[in-house]
PDB file of C-alpha atoms in Angstrom:
ATOM      1  CA  MET A   1       0.045  -0.024   0.048  1.00  0.00           C
ATOM      2  CA  PRO A   2       1.123   3.617  -0.419  1.00  0.00           C
ATOM      3  CA  ILE A   3       2.750   5.216   2.607  1.00  0.00           C
ATOM      4  CA  ILE A   4       0.188   6.740   4.979  1.00  0.00           C
ATOM      5  CA  THR A   5       0.228  10.436   5.501  1.00  0.00           C
ATOM      6  CA  SER A   6       0.325  11.072   9.186  1.00  0.00           C
ATOM      7  CA  SER A   7      -1.829  13.581  11.061  1.00  0.00           C
ATOM      8  CA  TYR A   8       0.244  13.478  14.224  1.00  0.00           C
ATOM      9  CA  THR A   9       1.009  17.054  15.459  1.00  0.00           C
ATOM     10  CA  PRO A  10       2.135  17.180  19.082  1.00  0.00           C
ATOM     11  CA  PRO A  11       2.664  20.354  21.243  1.00  0.00           C
ATOM     12  CA  GLN A  12       5.922  22.152  20.333  1.00  0.00           C
ATOM     13  CA  ILE A  13       8.091  20.707  23.137  1.00  0.00           C
ATOM     14  CA  PHE A  14       7.236  17.064  22.176  1.00  0.00           C
ATOM     15  CA  ARG A  15       8.492  17.598  18.653  1.00  0.00           C
ATOM     16  CA  ASN A  16      11.935  16.897  20.188  1.00  0.00           C
ATOM     17  CA  GLY A  17      12.447  13.153  19.864  1.00  0.00           C
ATOM     18  CA  HIS A  18      14.257  12.770  23.103  1.00  0.00           C
ATOM     19  CA  ILE A  19      11.699  14.473  25.127  1.00  0.00           C
ATOM     20  CA  SER A  20       9.040  12.287  23.403  1.00  0.00           C
ATOM     21  CA  THR A  21      10.955   9.230  24.270  1.00  0.00           C
ATOM     22  CA  ILE A  22      11.803  10.168  27.911  1.00  0.00           C
ATOM     23  CA  TYR A  23       8.719  11.866  29.111  1.00  0.00           C
ATOM     24  CA  PRO A  24       6.226   9.046  29.197  1.00  0.00           C
ATOM     25  CA  ASN A  25       8.658   6.715  30.921  1.00  0.00           C
ATOM     26  CA  LEU A  26       9.337   9.208  33.683  1.00  0.00           C
ATOM     27  CA  PHE A  27       6.008  10.983  34.185  1.00  0.00           C
ATOM     28  CA  ARG A  28       3.059   9.212  32.607  1.00  0.00           C
ATOM     29  CA  LYS A  29       0.928   7.431  35.082  1.00  0.00           C
ATOM     30  CA  ILE A  30      -1.725   5.094  34.036  1.00  0.00           C
ATOM     31  CA  ARG A  31      -4.717   4.572  36.398  1.00  0.00           C
ATOM     32  CA  TYR A  32      -7.873   2.417  36.199  1.00  0.00           C
ATOM     33  CA  VAL A  33      -6.329  -0.588  34.638  1.00  0.00           C
ATOM     34  CA  SER A  34      -6.882  -3.857  36.709  1.00  0.00           C
ATOM     35  CA  GLN A  35      -4.760  -6.750  35.627  1.00  0.00           C
ATOM     36  CA  LYS A  36      -5.087 -10.413  36.299  1.00  0.00           C
ATOM     37  CA  ARG A  37      -2.118 -12.690  35.857  1.00  0.00           C
ATOM     38  CA  GLU A  38      -2.295 -16.051  34.099  1.00  0.00           C
ATOM     39  CA  ARG A  39       0.829 -18.436  33.884  1.00  0.00           C
ATOM     40  CA  ILE A  40       0.916 -20.617  30.848  1.00  0.00           C
ATOM     41  CA  GLU A  41       3.249 -23.514  30.419  1.00  0.00           C
ATOM     42  CA  LEU A  42       5.383 -23.833  27.248  1.00  0.00           C
ATOM     43  CA  GLU A  43       6.201 -26.932  25.293  1.00  0.00           C
ATOM     44  CA  ASP A  44       9.897 -26.861  26.373  1.00  0.00           C
ATOM     45  CA  GLY A  45       9.005 -26.772  30.124  1.00  0.00           C
ATOM     46  CA  ASP A  46       9.336 -22.989  30.578  1.00  0.00           C
ATOM     47  CA  PHE A  47       6.470 -20.573  31.336  1.00  0.00           C
ATOM     48  CA  ILE A  48       5.065 -17.258  30.296  1.00  0.00           C
ATOM     49  CA  ASP A  49       3.002 -14.838  32.328  1.00  0.00           C
ATOM     50  CA  LEU A  50       0.152 -13.054  30.826  1.00  0.00           C
ATOM     51  CA  ASP A  51      -1.549  -9.976  32.313  1.00  0.00           C
ATOM     52  CA  TRP A  52      -5.310  -9.687  31.459  1.00  0.00           C
ATOM     53  CA  SER A  53      -7.457  -6.625  31.585  1.00  0.00           C
ATOM     54  CA  TYR A  54     -11.125  -6.540  30.505  1.00  0.00           C
ATOM     55  CA  ALA A  55     -13.602  -4.255  28.936  1.00  0.00           C
ATOM     56  CA  THR A  56     -16.328  -5.348  31.378  1.00  0.00           C
ATOM     57  CA  SER A  57     -17.173  -8.104  33.900  1.00  0.00           C
ATOM     58  CA  GLN A  58     -18.215 -10.216  30.924  1.00  0.00           C
ATOM     59  CA  GLN A  59     -15.727 -11.381  28.282  1.00  0.00           C
ATOM     60  CA  SER A  60     -15.683  -9.295  25.189  1.00  0.00           C
ATOM     61  CA  GLU A  61     -15.741 -10.832  21.781  1.00  0.00           C
ATOM     62  CA  LYS A  62     -12.656  -8.804  20.839  1.00  0.00           C
ATOM     63  CA  LEU A  63      -9.161  -9.265  22.262  1.00  0.00           C
ATOM     64  CA  ALA A  64      -5.894  -7.465  21.797  1.00  0.00           C
ATOM     65  CA  ILE A  65      -2.626  -9.263  22.397  1.00  0.00           C
ATOM     66  CA  ILE A  66       0.042  -6.629  23.369  1.00  0.00           C
ATOM     67  CA  ILE A  67       3.849  -7.387  23.368  1.00  0.00           C
ATOM     68  CA  HIS A  68       6.446  -5.168  25.173  1.00  0.00           C
ATOM     69  CA  GLY A  69       9.876  -4.056  24.115  1.00  0.00           C
ATOM     70  CA  LEU A  70      13.371  -4.665  25.216  1.00  0.00           C
ATOM     71  CA  GLU A  71      13.475  -5.051  28.918  1.00  0.00           C
ATOM     72  CA  GLY A  72       9.851  -4.176  29.231  1.00  0.00           C
ATOM     73  CA  ASN A  73       6.974  -6.000  30.908  1.00  0.00           C
ATOM     74  CA  GLY A  74       3.202  -5.993  31.045  1.00  0.00           C
ATOM     75  CA  GLN A  75       3.118  -3.060  33.385  1.00  0.00           C
ATOM     76  CA  ARG A  76       5.043  -0.461  31.326  1.00  0.00           C
ATOM     77  CA  GLN A  77       3.065   2.691  30.786  1.00  0.00           C
ATOM     78  CA  TYR A  78       2.870   2.233  27.024  1.00  0.00           C
ATOM     79  CA  ILE A  79       1.306  -1.168  27.588  1.00  0.00           C
ATOM     80  CA  THR A  80      -1.175  -0.274  30.171  1.00  0.00           C
ATOM     81  CA  GLY A  81      -2.024   2.968  28.348  1.00  0.00           C
ATOM     82  CA  LEU A  82      -3.024   1.042  25.305  1.00  0.00           C
ATOM     83  CA  ALA A  83      -4.839  -1.578  27.334  1.00  0.00           C
ATOM     84  CA  ARG A  84      -6.863   1.075  29.152  1.00  0.00           C
ATOM     85  CA  HIS A  85      -7.902   2.709  25.839  1.00  0.00           C
ATOM     86  CA  LEU A  86      -8.919  -0.569  24.421  1.00  0.00           C
ATOM     87  CA  ASN A  87     -10.694  -1.672  27.576  1.00  0.00           C
ATOM     88  CA  GLN A  88     -12.789   1.556  27.557  1.00  0.00           C
ATOM     89  CA  ASN A  89     -13.808   0.881  23.993  1.00  0.00           C
ATOM     90  CA  GLY A  90     -15.014  -2.585  24.416  1.00  0.00           C
ATOM     91  CA  TRP A  91     -11.801  -4.693  23.852  1.00  0.00           C
ATOM     92  CA  ASP A  92     -10.217  -7.072  26.387  1.00  0.00           C
ATOM     93  CA  ALA A  93      -6.482  -6.884  26.435  1.00  0.00           C
ATOM     94  CA  VAL A  94      -3.796  -9.348  27.418  1.00  0.00           C
ATOM     95  CA  ALA A  95      -0.227  -8.085  27.905  1.00  0.00           C
ATOM     96  CA  VAL A  96       2.520 -10.650  27.161  1.00  0.00           C
ATOM     97  CA  ASN A  97       5.400 -10.792  29.621  1.00  0.00           C
ATOM     98  CA  LEU A  98       8.137 -12.337  27.535  1.00  0.00           C
ATOM     99  CA  ARG A  99      10.349 -14.966  29.244  1.00  0.00           C
ATOM    100  CA  ASN A 100      12.265 -13.573  32.236  1.00  0.00           C
ATOM    101  CA  CYS A 101      10.334 -10.295  32.124  1.00  0.00           C
ATOM    102  CA  SER A 102       7.503 -10.911  34.697  1.00  0.00           C
ATOM    103  CA  GLY A 103       9.699 -10.590  37.794  1.00  0.00           C
ATOM    104  CA  GLU A 104      10.732 -14.160  38.150  1.00  0.00           C
ATOM    105  CA  VAL A 105      13.793 -15.825  36.580  1.00  0.00           C
ATOM    106  CA  ASN A 106      12.527 -18.282  34.010  1.00  0.00           C
ATOM    107  CA  ARG A 107      13.334 -22.026  34.150  1.00  0.00           C
ATOM    108  CA  LEU A 108      15.638 -22.325  31.227  1.00  0.00           C
ATOM    109  CA  TYR A 109      18.888 -20.797  30.232  1.00  0.00           C
ATOM    110  CA  GLN A 110      17.323 -19.210  27.205  1.00  0.00           C
ATOM    111  CA  SER A 111      14.915 -16.249  27.793  1.00  0.00           C
ATOM    112  CA  TYR A 112      13.727 -13.900  25.104  1.00  0.00           C
ATOM    113  CA  ASN A 113      14.994 -12.060  22.088  1.00  0.00           C
ATOM    114  CA  ALA A 114      13.724 -10.145  19.113  1.00  0.00           C
ATOM    115  CA  GLY A 115      12.904 -13.250  17.208  1.00  0.00           C
ATOM    116  CA  VAL A 116      10.946 -15.456  19.507  1.00  0.00           C
ATOM    117  CA  SER A 117       7.937 -15.871  17.349  1.00  0.00           C
ATOM    118  CA  ASP A 118       7.491 -19.430  18.271  1.00  0.00           C
ATOM    119  CA  ASP A 119       6.591 -18.269  21.835  1.00  0.00           C
ATOM    120  CA  LEU A 120       4.037 -15.901  20.398  1.00  0.00           C
ATOM    121  CA  ASP A 121       2.666 -18.798  18.316  1.00  0.00           C
ATOM    122  CA  GLN A 122       2.191 -20.796  21.571  1.00  0.00           C
ATOM    123  CA  ILE A 123       0.477 -17.974  23.317  1.00  0.00           C
ATOM    124  CA  ILE A 124      -1.981 -17.434  20.493  1.00  0.00           C
ATOM    125  CA  LYS A 125      -2.773 -21.168  20.241  1.00  0.00           C
ATOM    126  CA  HIS A 126      -3.320 -21.208  24.056  1.00  0.00           C
ATOM    127  CA  ILE A 127      -5.745 -18.265  23.863  1.00  0.00           C
ATOM    128  CA  ILE A 128      -7.680 -19.611  20.923  1.00  0.00           C
ATOM    129  CA  THR A 129      -8.079 -23.089  22.589  1.00  0.00           C
ATOM    130  CA  THR A 130      -8.914 -21.804  25.993  1.00  0.00           C
ATOM    131  CA  TYR A 131     -11.083 -18.701  25.297  1.00  0.00           C
ATOM    132  CA  ASP A 132     -13.883 -17.851  22.934  1.00  0.00           C
ATOM    133  CA  TYR A 133     -12.950 -14.653  21.148  1.00  0.00           C
ATOM    134  CA  SER A 134     -14.314 -14.045  17.620  1.00  0.00           C
ATOM    135  CA  SER A 135     -11.720 -11.455  16.779  1.00  0.00           C
ATOM    136  CA  ILE A 136      -8.056 -11.117  18.031  1.00  0.00           C
ATOM    137  CA  SER A 137      -5.655  -8.338  17.006  1.00  0.00           C
ATOM    138  CA  LEU A 138      -1.911  -7.993  17.936  1.00  0.00           C
ATOM    139  CA  CYS A 139       0.083  -5.004  18.814  1.00  0.00           C
ATOM    140  CA  GLY A 140       3.864  -5.060  19.310  1.00  0.00           C
ATOM    141  CA  PHE A 141       6.131  -2.219  20.648  1.00  0.00           C
ATOM    142  CA  SER A 142       9.823  -1.861  19.495  1.00  0.00           C
ATOM    143  CA  LEU A 143      11.352  -5.492  19.937  1.00  0.00           C
ATOM    144  CA  GLY A 144       7.856  -6.790  20.522  1.00  0.00           C
ATOM    145  CA  GLY A 145       6.812  -5.370  17.158  1.00  0.00           C
ATOM    146  CA  ASN A 146       9.741  -7.158  15.514  1.00  0.00           C
ATOM    147  CA  ILE A 147       8.611 -10.461  17.084  1.00  0.00           C
ATOM    148  CA  MET A 148       4.934  -9.869  15.949  1.00  0.00           C
ATOM    149  CA  LEU A 149       5.928  -8.968  12.233  1.00  0.00           C
ATOM    150  CA  LYS A 150       8.254 -11.983  12.043  1.00  0.00           C
ATOM    151  CA  TYR A 151       5.465 -14.228  13.382  1.00  0.00           C
ATOM    152  CA  LEU A 152       3.019 -12.910  10.742  1.00  0.00           C
ATOM    153  CA  GLY A 153       5.510 -13.175   7.774  1.00  0.00           C
ATOM    154  CA  GLU A 154       7.388 -16.432   8.400  1.00  0.00           C
ATOM    155  CA  GLY A 155       4.972 -18.470   6.333  1.00  0.00           C
ATOM    156  CA  ARG A 156       3.189 -20.224   9.169  1.00  0.00           C
ATOM    157  CA  SER A 157      -0.659 -20.727   9.056  1.00  0.00           C
ATOM    158  CA  ILE A 158      -2.117 -17.605  10.756  1.00  0.00           C
ATOM    159  CA  PRO A 159      -5.446 -18.468  12.571  1.00  0.00           C
ATOM    160  CA  PHE A 160      -8.485 -16.818  10.854  1.00  0.00           C
ATOM    161  CA  VAL A 161      -9.462 -15.188  14.129  1.00  0.00           C
ATOM    162  CA  ILE A 162      -6.283 -12.962  13.849  1.00  0.00           C
ATOM    163  CA  LYS A 163      -7.796  -9.791  12.186  1.00  0.00           C
ATOM    164  CA  ALA A 164      -5.263  -7.190  12.446  1.00  0.00           C
ATOM    165  CA  ALA A 165      -1.754  -5.993  13.712  1.00  0.00           C
ATOM    166  CA  VAL A 166      -0.064  -2.830  14.668  1.00  0.00           C
ATOM    167  CA  GLY A 167       3.683  -2.401  15.246  1.00  0.00           C
ATOM    168  CA  ILE A 168       4.845   0.661  17.068  1.00  0.00           C
ATOM    169  CA  SER A 169       8.494   1.910  16.796  1.00  0.00           C
ATOM    170  CA  VAL A 170       9.662  -1.189  15.256  1.00  0.00           C
ATOM    171  CA  PRO A 171      13.391  -1.964  14.633  1.00  0.00           C
ATOM    172  CA  CYS A 172      12.723  -3.917  11.512  1.00  0.00           C
ATOM    173  CA  ASP A 173      16.486  -4.210  10.755  1.00  0.00           C
ATOM    174  CA  LEU A 174      18.052  -5.160  14.097  1.00  0.00           C
ATOM    175  CA  TYR A 175      21.650  -4.426  13.164  1.00  0.00           C
ATOM    176  CA  ASP A 176      20.662  -1.111  11.687  1.00  0.00           C
ATOM    177  CA  SER A 177      18.884  -0.234  14.961  1.00  0.00           C
ATOM    178  CA  LEU A 178      21.906  -1.388  16.968  1.00  0.00           C
ATOM    179  CA  LEU A 179      24.099   1.106  14.915  1.00  0.00           C
ATOM    180  CA  ALA A 180      21.620   3.763  15.663  1.00  0.00           C
ATOM    181  CA  ILE A 181      21.510   3.120  19.424  1.00  0.00           C
ATOM    182  CA  ASN A 182      25.309   3.146  19.407  1.00  0.00           C
ATOM    183  CA  LYS A 183      25.434   6.720  18.282  1.00  0.00           C
ATOM    184  CA  PRO A 184      26.623   9.260  20.853  1.00  0.00           C
ATOM    185  CA  ASN A 185      23.200  11.079  21.096  1.00  0.00           C
ATOM    186  CA  ASN A 186      21.757   7.714  22.472  1.00  0.00           C
ATOM    187  CA  PHE A 187      24.524   7.139  25.073  1.00  0.00           C
ATOM    188  CA  ILE A 188      22.090   7.462  28.050  1.00  0.00           C
ATOM    189  CA  TYR A 189      19.681   4.910  26.641  1.00  0.00           C
ATOM    190  CA  GLU A 190      22.312   2.407  25.679  1.00  0.00           C
ATOM    191  CA  LYS A 191      23.989   2.489  29.092  1.00  0.00           C
ATOM    192  CA  ARG A 192      20.537   2.012  30.736  1.00  0.00           C
ATOM    193  CA  PHE A 193      19.767  -1.029  28.564  1.00  0.00           C
ATOM    194  CA  ILE A 194      23.221  -2.415  29.184  1.00  0.00           C
ATOM    195  CA  ARG A 195      22.945  -2.005  33.008  1.00  0.00           C
ATOM    196  CA  HIS A 196      19.419  -3.688  33.129  1.00  0.00           C
ATOM    197  CA  LEU A 197      20.559  -6.545  30.983  1.00  0.00           C
ATOM    198  CA  LYS A 198      23.779  -7.175  32.968  1.00  0.00           C
ATOM    199  CA  VAL A 199      21.635  -7.278  36.222  1.00  0.00           C
ATOM    200  CA  LYS A 200      19.448  -9.953  34.716  1.00  0.00           C
ATOM    201  CA  LEU A 201      22.399 -11.866  33.379  1.00  0.00           C
ATOM    202  CA  LEU A 202      24.004 -11.882  36.870  1.00  0.00           C
ATOM    203  CA  ASP A 203      20.725 -13.248  38.233  1.00  0.00           C
ATOM    204  CA  ARG A 204      20.872 -15.976  35.551  1.00  0.00           C
ATOM    205  CA  GLN A 205      24.450 -16.729  36.448  1.00  0.00           C
ATOM    206  CA  VAL A 206      23.476 -17.677  39.938  1.00  0.00           C
ATOM    207  CA  VAL A 207      20.946 -20.282  38.488  1.00  0.00           C
ATOM    208  CA  PHE A 208      23.242 -21.394  35.568  1.00  0.00           C
ATOM    209  CA  PRO A 209      26.790 -21.010  36.949  1.00  0.00           C
ATOM    210  CA  ASP A 210      28.282 -23.515  34.395  1.00  0.00           C
ATOM    211  CA  LYS A 211      27.006 -21.683  31.423  1.00  0.00           C
ATOM    212  CA  ILE A 212      28.029 -18.078  31.999  1.00  0.00           C
ATOM    213  CA  SER A 213      30.647 -16.298  34.342  1.00  0.00           C
ATOM    214  CA  ILE A 214      30.513 -13.215  36.243  1.00  0.00           C
ATOM    215  CA  SER A 215      33.661 -11.978  34.687  1.00  0.00           C
ATOM    216  CA  ASP A 216      32.307 -12.345  31.206  1.00  0.00           C
ATOM    217  CA  ILE A 217      29.170 -10.510  32.042  1.00  0.00           C
ATOM    218  CA  LYS A 218      31.090  -7.675  33.648  1.00  0.00           C
ATOM    219  CA  ALA A 219      33.303  -7.495  30.620  1.00  0.00           C
ATOM    220  CA  CYS A 220      30.420  -6.512  28.357  1.00  0.00           C
ATOM    221  CA  LYS A 221      30.637  -2.882  27.429  1.00  0.00           C
ATOM    222  CA  SER A 222      27.918  -2.756  24.620  1.00  0.00           C
ATOM    223  CA  LEU A 223      24.606  -4.341  23.586  1.00  0.00           C
ATOM    224  CA  MET A 224      26.373  -6.200  20.911  1.00  0.00           C
ATOM    225  CA  ASP A 225      28.812  -7.631  23.541  1.00  0.00           C
ATOM    226  CA  ILE A 226      25.745  -8.947  25.426  1.00  0.00           C
ATOM    227  CA  ASP A 227      24.234 -10.348  22.225  1.00  0.00           C
ATOM    228  CA  ASP A 228      27.521 -12.028  21.352  1.00  0.00           C
ATOM    229  CA  LEU A 229      27.996 -13.494  24.820  1.00  0.00           C
ATOM    230  CA  TYR A 230      24.379 -14.500  25.727  1.00  0.00           C
ATOM    231  CA  THR A 231      21.522 -13.604  23.417  1.00  0.00           C
ATOM    232  CA  SER A 232      22.887 -15.417  20.323  1.00  0.00           C
ATOM    233  CA  LYS A 233      24.436 -18.409  22.035  1.00  0.00           C
ATOM    234  CA  ALA A 234      21.535 -19.047  24.307  1.00  0.00           C
ATOM    235  CA  HIS A 235      19.109 -19.071  21.489  1.00  0.00           C
ATOM    236  CA  GLY A 236      21.020 -21.177  18.856  1.00  0.00           C
ATOM    237  CA  TYR A 237      22.643 -18.380  16.817  1.00  0.00           C
ATOM    238  CA  LYS A 238      26.342 -18.270  15.878  1.00  0.00           C
ATOM    239  CA  ASN A 239      26.942 -14.768  17.044  1.00  0.00           C
ATOM    240  CA  ALA A 240      25.331 -11.463  17.371  1.00  0.00           C
ATOM    241  CA  ILE A 241      25.451 -10.706  13.615  1.00  0.00           C
ATOM    242  CA  ASP A 242      23.773 -14.121  12.777  1.00  0.00           C
ATOM    243  CA  TYR A 243      21.118 -13.309  15.350  1.00  0.00           C
ATOM    244  CA  TYR A 244      20.380  -9.823  13.887  1.00  0.00           C
ATOM    245  CA  THR A 245      20.396 -11.292  10.438  1.00  0.00           C
ATOM    246  CA  GLN A 246      17.989 -14.202  11.089  1.00  0.00           C
ATOM    247  CA  CYS A 247      15.583 -12.291  13.419  1.00  0.00           C
ATOM    248  CA  SER A 248      15.156  -9.018  11.607  1.00  0.00           C
ATOM    249  CA  SER A 249      11.476  -8.785  10.555  1.00  0.00           C
ATOM    250  CA  LYS A 250      12.067  -6.595   7.474  1.00  0.00           C
ATOM    251  CA  GLN A 251      12.829  -9.710   5.269  1.00  0.00           C
ATOM    252  CA  PHE A 252       9.408 -11.238   6.276  1.00  0.00           C
ATOM    253  CA  LEU A 253       7.238  -8.250   5.550  1.00  0.00           C
ATOM    254  CA  LYS A 254       6.597  -9.236   1.932  1.00  0.00           C
ATOM    255  CA  ASN A 255       4.824 -12.368   3.099  1.00  0.00           C
ATOM    256  CA  ILE A 256       2.437 -10.741   5.477  1.00  0.00           C
ATOM    257  CA  LYS A 257      -1.177 -11.475   4.559  1.00  0.00           C
ATOM    258  CA  THR A 258      -2.735 -10.002   7.806  1.00  0.00           C
ATOM    259  CA  PRO A 259      -3.660  -6.291   7.566  1.00  0.00           C
ATOM    260  CA  THR A 260      -0.812  -4.644   9.407  1.00  0.00           C
ATOM    261  CA  LEU A 261       0.050  -0.996  10.248  1.00  0.00           C
ATOM    262  CA  ILE A 262       3.528   0.052  11.314  1.00  0.00           C
ATOM    263  CA  ILE A 263       4.023   3.463  12.878  1.00  0.00           C
ATOM    264  CA  ASN A 264       7.733   4.557  12.936  1.00  0.00           C
ATOM    265  CA  ALA A 265       8.460   8.040  13.821  1.00  0.00           C
ATOM    266  CA  LYS A 266      11.024   9.867  11.566  1.00  0.00           C
ATOM    267  CA  ASN A 267      12.750  11.352  14.780  1.00  0.00           C
ATOM    268  CA  ASP A 268      13.056   7.962  16.531  1.00  0.00           C
ATOM    269  CA  SER A 269      16.781   7.831  17.273  1.00  0.00           C
ATOM    270  CA  PHE A 270      16.642   4.075  17.920  1.00  0.00           C
ATOM    271  CA  LEU A 271      15.875   3.483  14.230  1.00  0.00           C
ATOM    272  CA  GLY A 272      18.284   3.659  11.329  1.00  0.00           C
ATOM    273  CA  ASN A 273      17.218   4.317   7.778  1.00  0.00           C
ATOM    274  CA  LEU A 274      16.777   0.574   7.088  1.00  0.00           C
ATOM    275  CA  CYS A 275      14.026   0.431   9.807  1.00  0.00           C
ATOM    276  CA  TYR A 276      11.575   2.301   7.532  1.00  0.00           C
ATOM    277  CA  PRO A 277      10.237  -0.433   5.231  1.00  0.00           C
ATOM    278  CA  VAL A 278       8.980   1.951   2.450  1.00  0.00           C
ATOM    279  CA  ASP A 279       9.461  -0.325  -0.516  1.00  0.00           C
ATOM    280  CA  GLU A 280       8.005  -3.284   1.392  1.00  0.00           C
ATOM    281  CA  ALA A 281       4.893  -1.299   2.144  1.00  0.00           C
ATOM    282  CA  LYS A 282       4.462  -0.115  -1.368  1.00  0.00           C
ATOM    283  CA  GLU A 283       4.607  -3.698  -2.636  1.00  0.00           C
ATOM    284  CA  ASN A 284       2.397  -5.462  -0.201  1.00  0.00           C
ATOM    285  CA  SER A 285      -1.300  -4.437  -0.144  1.00  0.00           C
ATOM    286  CA  ASN A 286      -1.644  -5.850   3.456  1.00  0.00           C
ATOM    287  CA  LEU A 287       1.083  -3.543   4.898  1.00  0.00           C
ATOM    288  CA  PHE A 288       0.564  -0.038   5.834  1.00  0.00           C
ATOM    289  CA  LEU A 289       3.410   2.311   6.853  1.00  0.00           C
ATOM    290  CA  GLU A 290       3.027   5.615   8.661  1.00  0.00           C
ATOM    291  CA  ILE A 291       6.169   7.767   9.382  1.00  0.00           C
ATOM    292  CA  PRO A 292       5.035  10.617  11.548  1.00  0.00           C
ATOM    293  CA  LYS A 293       7.559  13.467  11.628  1.00  0.00           C
ATOM    294  CA  TYR A 294       7.532  13.357  15.448  1.00  0.00           C
ATOM    295  CA  GLY A 295       7.084  10.850  18.212  1.00  0.00           C
ATOM    296  CA  GLY A 296      10.467   9.609  19.251  1.00  0.00           C
ATOM    297  CA  HIS A 297      10.711   6.019  20.432  1.00  0.00           C
ATOM    298  CA  VAL A 298       7.310   4.739  21.646  1.00  0.00           C
ATOM    299  CA  GLY A 299       6.420   8.343  22.471  1.00  0.00           C
ATOM    300  CA  PHE A 300       3.456   9.946  20.618  1.00  0.00           C
ATOM    301  CA  PHE A 301       2.355  12.269  23.362  1.00  0.00           C
ATOM    302  CA  LEU A 302      -1.008  14.105  22.932  1.00  0.00           C
ATOM    303  CA  PRO A 303      -2.760  16.045  25.677  1.00  0.00           C
ATOM    304  CA  GLY A 304      -5.301  14.089  27.598  1.00  0.00           C
ATOM    305  CA  LYS A 305      -5.267  10.397  28.536  1.00  0.00           C
ATOM    306  CA  THR A 306      -4.910   8.906  25.082  1.00  0.00           C
ATOM    307  CA  TYR A 307      -1.707   8.979  23.087  1.00  0.00           C
ATOM    308  CA  TYR A 308      -1.638   9.160  19.368  1.00  0.00           C
ATOM    309  CA  ASN A 309      -0.558   5.602  18.747  1.00  0.00           C
ATOM    310  CA  GLU A 310      -3.269   4.237  21.091  1.00  0.00           C
ATOM    311  CA  GLY A 311      -5.999   6.065  19.097  1.00  0.00           C
ATOM    312  CA  ARG A 312      -4.516   4.872  15.781  1.00  0.00           C
ATOM    313  CA  THR A 313      -4.259   1.247  17.048  1.00  0.00           C
ATOM    314  CA  LEU A 314      -7.795   1.156  18.107  1.00  0.00           C
ATOM    315  CA  HIS A 315      -9.043   2.785  14.830  1.00  0.00           C
ATOM    316  CA  PHE A 316      -7.084   0.239  12.753  1.00  0.00           C
ATOM    317  CA  PHE A 317      -8.258  -2.649  14.904  1.00  0.00           C
ATOM    318  CA  GLU A 318     -11.892  -1.606  14.582  1.00  0.00           C
ATOM    319  CA  ASN A 319     -11.766  -1.146  10.862  1.00  0.00           C
ATOM    320  CA  GLN A 320     -10.251  -4.477  10.234  1.00  0.00           C
ATOM    321  CA  THR A 321     -12.506  -6.268  12.639  1.00  0.00           C
ATOM    322  CA  LEU A 322     -15.599  -4.856  10.991  1.00  0.00           C
ATOM    323  CA  LYS A 323     -13.942  -5.485   7.463  1.00  0.00           C
ATOM    324  CA  LYS A 324     -14.221  -1.837   6.459  1.00  0.00           C
ATOM    325  CA  GLY A 325     -10.624  -1.714   5.204  1.00  0.00           C
ATOM    326  CA  PHE A 326      -8.501   1.150   6.490  1.00  0.00           C
ATOM    327  CA  SER A 327      -8.684   4.842   6.169  1.00  0.00           C
ATOM    328  CA  TYR A 328      -7.383   7.839   7.899  1.00  0.00           C
ATOM    329  CA  LEU A 329      -9.905  10.520   8.737  1.00  0.00           C
TER     330      LEU A 329
END
């Protein structure tokens, strides 16, 4: 489909990408979202925790599955903000906590990465066989968006009940995104990610002392070091580059048959030029790409309770669920 012209125009101060990125994480507080946790058992003996919130006391016919980004969880403001908006408009929502992201070390040495589409597949199958939803849509943020797009485009049979998908701030090319995060203007973000990941690796080292050493963890100075040491090896890839190459969702976009919207802000400092799949969107009638001038990384502030990406996500979900196609008003 042609590239979608964006209507997002934030207040002047939020036209700065860094302010858009940082402000919600520090200052946005989401109220009136009550979550109920469900633990599901995976085929390999591990588990994933799901956090459910509901439109009413009765199960809705419509469900949104929401997937967080790197070092996120089901309680991040961008997750609960979307869940609240969907709940208030008649949708149930379930926030996925990827392995090792729900506050408890998972059972296996492997955890999560940007390509764990098989885990998403198991989650969706569990929901379909356990609950009675007539319409399910997906929303993935950042790394979670890459997982979602990879799931949709790998060639597996997508259940008919999956009606639509939205990716927010998606690093469609993982290596290009890494290079962007490595730039000096992203120093604070990179160091924060590294610090959080190393803390989790040290927790993992206590459980799996024969697989990873404290000295190797402490020696990691970059995200690529961590992906070389742990992410790639723990999940069956040769090294970080092999992991980025095999798991980047951009190569799978041409195969997506589910109506899908990607919203990647032009001033998102986490995304390099290759993370804007313009050609892929033009060549796939099921793929819509919106590149707002502003928004930062998972920002999209608007005055009031509802952020821009939340309104767009609901609009896209509703149009596809009702089979009206997609239009911007």
